[in-house]
mmCIF file of C-alpha atoms in Angstrom:
data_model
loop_
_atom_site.group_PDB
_atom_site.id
_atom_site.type_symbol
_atom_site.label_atom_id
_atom_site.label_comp_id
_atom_site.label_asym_id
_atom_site.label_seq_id
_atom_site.Cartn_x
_atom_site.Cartn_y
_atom_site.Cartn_z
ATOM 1 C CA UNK A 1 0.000 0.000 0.000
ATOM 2 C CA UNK A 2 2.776 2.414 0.771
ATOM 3 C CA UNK A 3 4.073 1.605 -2.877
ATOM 4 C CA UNK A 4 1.231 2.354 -3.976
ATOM 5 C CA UNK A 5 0.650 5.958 -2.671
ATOM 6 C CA UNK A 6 3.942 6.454 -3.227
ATOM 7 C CA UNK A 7 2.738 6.127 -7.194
ATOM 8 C CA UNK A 8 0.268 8.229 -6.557
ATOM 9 C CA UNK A 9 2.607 11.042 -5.194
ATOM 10 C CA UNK A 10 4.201 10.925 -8.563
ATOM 11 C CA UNK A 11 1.076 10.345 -10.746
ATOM 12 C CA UNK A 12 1.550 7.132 -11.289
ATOM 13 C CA UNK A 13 -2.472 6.525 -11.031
ATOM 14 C CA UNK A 14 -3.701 3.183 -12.494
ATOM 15 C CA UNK A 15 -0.531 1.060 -11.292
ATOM 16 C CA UNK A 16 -1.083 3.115 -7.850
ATOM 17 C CA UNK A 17 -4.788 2.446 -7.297
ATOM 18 C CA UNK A 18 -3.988 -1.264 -7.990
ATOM 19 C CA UNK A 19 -1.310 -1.440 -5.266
ATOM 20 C CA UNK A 20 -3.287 0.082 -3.060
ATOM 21 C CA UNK A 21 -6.370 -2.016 -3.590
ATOM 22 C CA UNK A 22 -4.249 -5.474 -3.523
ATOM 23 C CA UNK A 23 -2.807 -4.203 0.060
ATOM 24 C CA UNK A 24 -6.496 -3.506 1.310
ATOM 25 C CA UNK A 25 -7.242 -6.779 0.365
ATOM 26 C CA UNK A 26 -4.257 -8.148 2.511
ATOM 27 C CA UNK A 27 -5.273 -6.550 5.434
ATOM 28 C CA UNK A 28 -6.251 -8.396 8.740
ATOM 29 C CA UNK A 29 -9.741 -6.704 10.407
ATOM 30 C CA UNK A 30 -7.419 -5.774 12.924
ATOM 31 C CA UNK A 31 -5.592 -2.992 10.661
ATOM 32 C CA UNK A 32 -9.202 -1.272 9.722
ATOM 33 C CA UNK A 33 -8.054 1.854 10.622
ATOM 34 C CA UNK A 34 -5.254 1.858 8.179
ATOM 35 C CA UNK A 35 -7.936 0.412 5.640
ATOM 36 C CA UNK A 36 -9.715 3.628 6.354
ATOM 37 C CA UNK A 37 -6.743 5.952 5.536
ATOM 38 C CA UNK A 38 -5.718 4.563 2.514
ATOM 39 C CA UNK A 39 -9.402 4.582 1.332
ATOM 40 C CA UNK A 40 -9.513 8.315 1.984
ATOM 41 C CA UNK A 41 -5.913 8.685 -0.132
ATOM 42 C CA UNK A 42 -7.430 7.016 -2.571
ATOM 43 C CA UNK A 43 -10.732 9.486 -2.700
ATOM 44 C CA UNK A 44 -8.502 12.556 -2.543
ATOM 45 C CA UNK A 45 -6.722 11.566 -5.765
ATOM 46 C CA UNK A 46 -10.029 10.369 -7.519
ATOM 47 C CA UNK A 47 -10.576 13.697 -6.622
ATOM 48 C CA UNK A 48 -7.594 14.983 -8.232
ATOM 49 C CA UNK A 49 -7.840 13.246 -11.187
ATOM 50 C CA UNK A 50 -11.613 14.426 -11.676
ATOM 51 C CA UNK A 51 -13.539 11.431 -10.957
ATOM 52 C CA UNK A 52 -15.667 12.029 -8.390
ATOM 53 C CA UNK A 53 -17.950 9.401 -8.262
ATOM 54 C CA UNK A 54 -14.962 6.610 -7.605
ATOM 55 C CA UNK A 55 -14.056 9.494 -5.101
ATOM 56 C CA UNK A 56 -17.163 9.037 -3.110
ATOM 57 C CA UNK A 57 -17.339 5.570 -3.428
ATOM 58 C CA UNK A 58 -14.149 5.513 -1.717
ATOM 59 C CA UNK A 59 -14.939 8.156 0.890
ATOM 60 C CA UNK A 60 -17.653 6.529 1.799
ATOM 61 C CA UNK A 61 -16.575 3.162 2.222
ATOM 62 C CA UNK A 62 -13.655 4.973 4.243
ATOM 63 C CA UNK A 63 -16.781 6.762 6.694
ATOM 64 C CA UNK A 64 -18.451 4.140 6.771
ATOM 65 C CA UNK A 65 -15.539 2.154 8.180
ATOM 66 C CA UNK A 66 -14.306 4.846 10.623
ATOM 67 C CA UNK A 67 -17.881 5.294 12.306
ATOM 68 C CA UNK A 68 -18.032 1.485 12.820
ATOM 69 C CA UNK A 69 -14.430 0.872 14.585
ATOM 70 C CA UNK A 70 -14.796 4.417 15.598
ATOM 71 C CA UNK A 71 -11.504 6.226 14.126
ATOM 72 C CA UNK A 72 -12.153 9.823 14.602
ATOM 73 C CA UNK A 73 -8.686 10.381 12.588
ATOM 74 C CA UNK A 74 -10.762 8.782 9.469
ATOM 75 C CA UNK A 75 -13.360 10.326 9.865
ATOM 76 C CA UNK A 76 -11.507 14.067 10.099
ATOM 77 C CA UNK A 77 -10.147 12.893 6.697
ATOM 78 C CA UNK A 78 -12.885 12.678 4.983
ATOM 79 C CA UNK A 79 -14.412 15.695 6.142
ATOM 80 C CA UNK A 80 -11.855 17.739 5.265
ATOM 81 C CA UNK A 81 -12.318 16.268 1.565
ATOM 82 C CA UNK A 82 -16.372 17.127 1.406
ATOM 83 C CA UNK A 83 -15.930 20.863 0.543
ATOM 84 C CA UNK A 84 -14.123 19.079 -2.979
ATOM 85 C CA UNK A 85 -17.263 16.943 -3.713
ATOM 86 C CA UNK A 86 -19.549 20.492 -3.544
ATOM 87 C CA UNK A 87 -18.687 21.008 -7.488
ATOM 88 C CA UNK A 88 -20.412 17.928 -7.829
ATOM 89 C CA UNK A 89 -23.887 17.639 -6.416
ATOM 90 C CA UNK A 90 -25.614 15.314 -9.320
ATOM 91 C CA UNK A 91 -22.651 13.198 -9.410
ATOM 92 C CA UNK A 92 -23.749 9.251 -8.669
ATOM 93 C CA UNK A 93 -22.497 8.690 -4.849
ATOM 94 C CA UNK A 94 -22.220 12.046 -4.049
ATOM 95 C CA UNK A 95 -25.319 13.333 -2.532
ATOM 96 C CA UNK A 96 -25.702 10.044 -0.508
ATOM 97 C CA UNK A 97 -21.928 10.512 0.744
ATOM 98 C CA UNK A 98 -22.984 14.532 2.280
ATOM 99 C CA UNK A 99 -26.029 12.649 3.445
ATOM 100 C CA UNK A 100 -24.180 10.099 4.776
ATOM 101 C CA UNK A 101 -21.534 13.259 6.782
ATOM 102 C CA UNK A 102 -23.953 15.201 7.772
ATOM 103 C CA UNK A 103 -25.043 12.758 10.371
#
């Protein structure tokens, strides 16, 4: 996983979201909270590479995770990517994702 941000730090995008997901998938339960992070990485450069509907998907899944194992470093994370998702209210994921914050 830290390869794979590491490719994303130098725009490296598709070979970097494929690290990334392969190390999530290696993960025991008991690392969630590092699940959760690189979930929110992953949304912020979705985000950066204008797609924000894989961004919110990812978000999510990373808010989702963090209120259920309660990781208030997670959550913080995301929330300081919502203001990005505002350009895109009709996007697929979005809305429910604000919904979803707003909580």
């Amino acid at each position: 996983m830290d390869s794979g941000q590491a490719l994303l730090d130098c725009g490296d995008t598709s070979r970097a979201h494929q690290l990334i997901t392969e190390g999530e998938r290696l993960l025991p339960a008991a690392r969630d909270k590092t699940r959760g992070v690189f979930l929110t990485y992953r949304a912020a450069n979705y985000l950066d590479q204008k797609e924000p509907e894989a961004a919110a998907a990812a978000a999510t899944e990373s808010l989702l995770l963090a209120h259920r194992i309660g990781a208030p470093r997670c959550v913080r994370l995301v929330e300081d990517l919502l203001p990005r998702f505002e350009a895109y209210p009709r996007t697929p994921g979005v809305p429910e994702l604000l919904h979803l914050a707003a909580a």
